[in-house]
Coordinates of C-alpha atoms and ligand atoms in Angstrom, one line a residue:
M1 CA 61.0 -23.8 -137.6
K2 CA 57.8 -22.3 -139.4
L3 CA 56.7 -18.7 -138.8
F4 CA 53.3 -16.9 -139.7
D5 CA 53.4 -13.0 -140.9
A6 CA 50.1 -12.3 -139.2
H7 CA 50.1 -8.6 -140.7
C8 CA 52.0 -7.2 -143.6
H9 CA 51.2 -5.2 -146.9
L10 CA 52.8 -6.9 -149.7
Q11 CA 50.4 -4.9 -152.1
D12 CA 51.9 -1.6 -151.1
P13 CA 52.6 0.2 -154.3
R14 CA 56.0 0.8 -152.9
I15 CA 56.8 -3.1 -153.0
F16 CA 54.0 -4.5 -155.1
S17 CA 56.4 -5.1 -158.1
L18 CA 58.9 -7.0 -156.0
A19 CA 56.4 -9.1 -154.0
P20 CA 57.0 -12.3 -156.0
R21 CA 60.7 -12.2 -155.0
L22 CA 60.0 -11.1 -151.5
I23 CA 57.7 -14.0 -150.8
R24 CA 60.0 -16.4 -152.6
S25 CA 63.0 -15.3 -150.4
S26 CA 60.8 -15.3 -147.2
L27 CA 59.3 -18.8 -147.9
D28 CA 63.0 -19.9 -148.1
T29 CA 63.6 -18.6 -144.6
G30 CA 60.6 -20.8 -143.0
I31 CA 57.9 -18.2 -143.3
A32 CA 54.9 -20.4 -144.5
H33 CA 52.0 -17.7 -144.2
F34 CA 51.4 -14.0 -144.9
A35 CA 48.2 -12.2 -143.7
V36 CA 48.1 -9.4 -146.6
N37 CA 46.2 -6.6 -145.7
G38 CA 44.3 -4.2 -148.1
V39 CA 43.6 -0.6 -146.8
S40 CA 41.4 0.8 -149.1
E41 CA 38.8 0.0 -151.9
K42 CA 41.7 0.7 -154.5
D43 CA 43.9 -2.1 -153.4
W44 CA 41.4 -5.0 -152.5
H45 CA 41.8 -6.3 -156.3
L46 CA 45.6 -6.6 -155.6
V47 CA 45.2 -8.7 -152.6
K48 CA 42.8 -10.9 -154.1
Q49 CA 45.0 -11.4 -157.0
M50 CA 48.0 -12.0 -154.9
S51 CA 46.3 -14.7 -152.7
E52 CA 45.0 -16.5 -156.0
S53 CA 48.6 -16.5 -157.2
Y54 CA 50.3 -17.7 -153.8
P55 CA 48.8 -20.1 -151.7
S56 CA 51.0 -18.7 -148.9
V57 CA 49.0 -15.3 -148.9
V58 CA 45.9 -15.0 -146.8
P59 CA 43.7 -12.1 -148.2
C60 CA 42.5 -9.4 -145.8
F61 CA 40.2 -6.7 -146.9
G62 CA 39.3 -3.5 -145.0
V63 CA 39.3 0.4 -144.8
H64 CA 42.2 1.5 -142.8
P65 CA 41.3 4.6 -140.6
W66 CA 43.8 6.9 -142.9
F67 CA 41.8 6.0 -145.9
V68 CA 38.2 6.7 -144.4
P69 CA 37.9 10.1 -146.4
E70 CA 38.6 8.4 -149.5
R71 CA 35.7 5.9 -149.4
T72 CA 33.0 6.1 -151.7
T73 CA 29.4 5.8 -151.0
N74 CA 29.1 2.3 -152.3
W75 CA 32.1 1.1 -149.9
F76 CA 30.6 -1.1 -147.8
T77 CA 28.4 -2.9 -150.5
L78 CA 31.8 -3.6 -152.3
L79 CA 33.5 -4.8 -149.4
R80 CA 30.9 -7.3 -148.9
Q81 CA 31.0 -8.5 -152.5
F82 CA 34.7 -9.0 -152.1
F83 CA 34.2 -11.4 -149.0
E84 CA 31.5 -13.1 -151.1
S85 CA 33.8 -13.7 -153.9
T86 CA 36.8 -14.6 -151.6
P87 CA 36.1 -17.4 -149.1
T88 CA 39.3 -17.5 -148.1
A89 CA 39.6 -13.6 -146.7
A90 CA 39.6 -12.5 -143.4
V91 CA 39.1 -8.7 -142.1
G92 CA 41.8 -5.9 -142.3
E93 CA 43.2 -3.6 -141.9
I94 CA 40.6 -1.7 -140.0
G95 CA 41.0 0.7 -136.9
L96 CA 40.9 3.8 -135.0
D97 CA 43.9 6.4 -135.0
K98 CA 44.2 9.7 -133.1
G99 CA 48.1 9.9 -133.7
S100 CA 49.7 12.8 -136.0
R101 CA 48.2 11.5 -139.1
G102 CA 44.9 10.0 -137.7
K103 CA 43.7 13.0 -135.8
Q104 CA 43.4 15.0 -139.3
I105 CA 40.6 12.6 -139.9
D106 CA 37.1 12.9 -138.7
F107 CA 36.9 10.8 -135.5
D108 CA 33.3 10.2 -135.8
D109 CA 33.5 8.8 -139.3
Q110 CA 36.4 6.5 -138.3
V111 CA 34.2 5.1 -135.7
E112 CA 31.2 4.6 -137.9
V113 CA 33.5 3.0 -140.4
F114 CA 35.4 0.9 -137.8
R115 CA 32.4 -0.3 -136.2
K116 CA 30.7 -1.6 -139.5
Q117 CA 33.7 -3.6 -140.3
L118 CA 33.9 -5.1 -136.9
E119 CA 30.4 -5.9 -137.0
L120 CA 30.7 -7.7 -140.4
A121 CA 33.9 -9.7 -139.1
K122 CA 31.5 -11.0 -136.3
E123 CA 28.8 -11.9 -138.8
L124 CA 31.0 -13.6 -141.3
K125 CA 32.8 -15.1 -138.5
R126 CA 36.4 -14.1 -139.6
P127 CA 39.3 -12.5 -137.6
A128 CA 39.8 -9.0 -138.1
S129 CA 43.0 -7.1 -138.2
V130 CA 43.0 -3.8 -136.0
H131 CA 45.1 -0.5 -136.0
C132 CA 44.9 1.4 -133.0
V133 CA 46.9 4.7 -132.2
R134 CA 46.1 6.8 -129.2
A135 CA 42.5 5.5 -129.1
F136 CA 42.6 2.4 -126.7
G137 CA 39.6 3.7 -124.7
D138 CA 37.5 4.3 -127.7
L139 CA 38.5 1.2 -129.1
L140 CA 37.5 -0.7 -126.0
D141 CA 34.2 1.1 -126.2
V142 CA 33.6 -0.1 -129.6
M143 CA 34.7 -3.7 -129.0
K144 CA 32.7 -4.0 -125.7
A145 CA 29.3 -2.8 -127.7
T146 CA 30.0 -5.1 -130.3
G147 CA 31.9 -7.9 -129.1
P148 CA 32.7 -10.5 -127.9
F149 CA 34.5 -11.9 -131.0
P150 CA 35.1 -15.8 -130.3
D151 CA 36.7 -15.5 -134.0
G152 CA 39.2 -13.2 -132.9
V153 CA 40.6 -9.4 -133.1
I154 CA 44.2 -9.0 -133.9
L155 CA 45.4 -6.0 -132.2
H156 CA 48.4 -5.5 -134.9
S157 CA 51.8 -3.9 -133.7
Y158 CA 50.3 -3.7 -130.4
L159 CA 52.1 -1.1 -128.1
G160 CA 49.5 -0.5 -125.6
S161 CA 50.0 -1.1 -121.6
A162 CA 50.1 -4.3 -119.8
E163 CA 47.0 -3.3 -117.9
M164 CA 44.8 -3.3 -120.8
V165 CA 45.8 -6.7 -121.9
P166 CA 43.5 -8.8 -119.8
E167 CA 40.2 -6.9 -120.4
L168 CA 41.0 -7.0 -124.3
A169 CA 41.7 -10.5 -124.1
R170 CA 38.4 -11.2 -122.6
L171 CA 36.8 -10.1 -125.6
G172 CA 38.9 -12.0 -127.9
A173 CA 41.9 -10.0 -128.6
Y174 CA 45.1 -11.4 -129.8
F175 CA 48.3 -9.3 -129.5
S176 CA 50.7 -9.2 -132.5
L177 CA 54.1 -7.7 -132.4
S178 CA 56.1 -6.2 -134.9
G179 CA 59.5 -4.1 -135.3
F180 CA 57.8 -1.2 -133.8
L181 CA 58.0 -2.9 -130.4
M182 CA 61.8 -2.0 -130.4
S183 CA 60.8 1.8 -129.9
M184 CA 59.2 0.9 -126.9
K185 CA 61.1 0.9 -123.5
S186 CA 62.2 -2.9 -123.1
Q187 CA 60.8 -3.1 -119.4
K188 CA 57.6 -1.8 -120.5
A189 CA 57.7 -4.4 -123.5
K190 CA 58.4 -6.9 -121.4
K191 CA 55.7 -6.3 -118.8
M192 CA 53.3 -6.1 -121.4
L193 CA 54.6 -9.4 -123.2
K194 CA 54.4 -11.2 -120.0
A195 CA 50.6 -10.1 -119.5
V196 CA 49.7 -11.6 -123.0
P197 CA 48.2 -15.2 -122.7
S198 CA 50.4 -17.5 -124.4
D199 CA 47.5 -18.5 -126.6
R200 CA 47.0 -14.9 -128.0
I201 CA 50.5 -14.1 -129.0
L202 CA 51.2 -13.4 -132.7
L203 CA 54.3 -12.0 -134.6
E204 CA 54.2 -9.6 -137.8
T205 CA 56.3 -7.4 -139.9
D206 CA 54.0 -4.6 -140.9
A207 CA 56.1 -5.0 -144.2
P208 CA 57.0 -2.5 -145.9
D209 CA 56.8 -0.6 -142.7
A210 CA 58.3 -1.0 -139.3
L211 CA 62.0 -2.2 -140.1
P212 CA 63.2 -3.7 -136.9
K213 CA 66.1 -1.8 -135.2
S214 CA 68.6 -4.6 -135.6
N215 CA 72.3 -5.5 -136.7
L216 CA 72.7 -4.6 -140.1
G217 CA 74.0 -8.2 -140.6
D218 CA 70.7 -9.6 -139.4
L219 CA 68.7 -7.6 -141.4
Y220 CA 67.0 -8.2 -145.1
F221 CA 66.7 -5.5 -147.3
V222 CA 64.3 -4.6 -150.1
E223 CA 66.7 -4.2 -153.1
G224 CA 65.6 -1.3 -155.1
D225 CA 64.3 0.6 -152.2
P226 CA 65.2 4.2 -152.9
S227 CA 65.9 5.0 -149.4
L228 CA 68.6 2.4 -149.1
P229 CA 72.0 3.7 -148.9
P230 CA 74.1 2.7 -151.8
E231 CA 76.4 0.7 -149.7
L232 CA 73.4 -1.6 -148.6
Q233 CA 72.1 -1.5 -152.0
A234 CA 75.4 -3.2 -153.1
L235 CA 74.6 -6.1 -150.7
G236 CA 71.6 -7.3 -152.4
E237 CA 68.4 -8.4 -150.6
N238 CA 70.2 -10.4 -147.8
P239 CA 73.5 -9.3 -146.6
H240 CA 74.2 -12.9 -145.2
W241 CA 74.8 -14.0 -148.9
R242 CA 77.2 -11.5 -149.5
A243 CA 79.0 -10.9 -146.4
N244 CA 82.0 -12.6 -147.8
S245 CA 82.5 -9.9 -150.3
N246 CA 83.5 -7.4 -147.8
V247 CA 81.4 -4.6 -149.4
L248 CA 80.6 -3.3 -145.8
E249 CA 81.4 -4.7 -142.2
V250 CA 77.9 -6.1 -141.7
E251 CA 78.1 -7.4 -138.4
K252 CA 78.4 -4.0 -136.5
E253 CA 75.5 -2.2 -134.8
T254 CA 73.0 -0.6 -137.1
P255 CA 74.1 2.8 -138.3
E256 CA 71.5 5.6 -138.4
L257 CA 69.3 4.0 -141.1
P258 CA 66.7 6.2 -143.0
K259 CA 63.6 6.3 -141.2
E260 CA 61.6 5.3 -144.2
M261 CA 63.7 2.4 -145.4
L262 CA 61.2 -0.3 -146.3
N263 CA 60.8 -3.2 -144.4
H264 CA 61.3 -7.1 -145.6
P265 CA 59.0 -9.9 -144.8
A266 CA 62.0 -12.1 -144.0
N267 CA 62.6 -9.7 -140.9
I268 CA 59.9 -11.3 -138.8
H269 CA 63.0 -13.3 -137.5
N270 CA 64.4 -10.1 -136.0
V271 CA 60.9 -9.8 -134.4
L272 CA 61.0 -13.4 -133.1
T273 CA 64.4 -13.0 -131.6
Y274 CA 63.5 -9.7 -129.8
V275 CA 60.3 -10.9 -128.5
A276 CA 61.6 -14.3 -127.5
S277 CA 64.6 -12.6 -125.7
L278 CA 61.9 -10.3 -123.5
L279 CA 59.7 -13.4 -122.7
E280 CA 63.1 -15.2 -121.8
M281 CA 61.7 -17.9 -123.8
S282 CA 63.8 -19.9 -126.7
K283 CA 63.3 -18.8 -130.5
E284 CA 61.7 -22.2 -131.4
E285 CA 59.4 -22.1 -128.4
L286 CA 58.0 -18.7 -129.5
A287 CA 57.9 -19.6 -133.0
G288 CA 55.7 -22.7 -132.2
L289 CA 53.4 -20.9 -130.2
S290 CA 53.0 -18.1 -132.3
Y291 CA 52.5 -20.1 -135.5
S292 CA 50.0 -22.6 -133.9
N293 CA 48.1 -19.6 -132.6
A294 CA 48.0 -17.9 -136.1
I295 CA 46.9 -21.2 -137.7
R296 CA 44.2 -21.6 -135.2
L297 CA 43.0 -18.0 -135.9
F298 CA 43.3 -18.2 -139.6
S299 CA 41.3 -21.4 -139.8
Y300 CA 38.0 -20.2 -140.4
E301 CA 35.4 -21.8 -142.7
G302 CA 36.6 -21.4 -146.3
S303 CA 40.1 -20.7 -145.2
K304 CA 43.1 -21.7 -147.3
V305 CA 45.1 -22.3 -144.1
P306 CA 45.3 -26.1 -143.4
Q307 CA 44.5 -27.0 -139.7
E308 CA 47.2 -28.4 -138.0
G309 CA 46.6 -31.8 -137.2
Ligands
ZN1 ZN1 49.5 -2.4 -141.3

């Protein structure tokens, strides 16, 4: 079984130094590719470097809405230069946010920065990874004005309604599911998932964020995570490896884990299990489907992802 993490942040300062280990242990569990999304001018070079060191890393460059106020006057020129020097790159993370953190950021600025990057994705014929919090009406407006997007728009960590799916899909949207889906009511999540066309479903971790709410024994932990409780720290990166040490009864339900606990990209297996159960589909079938969707989406000109034969 092969998996493709369609959206994560392995360059995040909280896990950057651990990234080589996280990648290695995730590859061992069958994760063949990671779309690593930059969020601001400050981390694009880290994403680029990581993609040059690891064939499994697909680089993505973008200005995330939270980092719109930090952009320099030269941001768009610099972004273009990164794409010129990195033919393997896709666009992301970009988007719109009217949530608790996003509402502090001028929304007109967010829209302008988002629109420019979406137009760039279209011009370069690359997929774009999009963050949308409480702004689906505005997202639809911008997508309608600039779309359609034959090269794909990834609605990352999609938590929108089932009703919006068909119109977004017509514009070229893919629906990428993460551990955050576990915070949505399961009936609502099920209805939404069943509305998603099978050729538009993707899986992601958004690591180091979005730790799935799974049983302790099924989770991978980021060793050295300061928010990891000491008894879990003793288990190492993967509790399965140390389950015999009786350090902790790992098969029990997840106790209240600290909210800010870091997510490991190998936890995409938990997302797979959860989404497959809601879709009443086998894990193998969903893995195959989401993997081939991601391969198709990330197979643009210059891409490092080998097209499936
Ligand atoms: Zn993200």
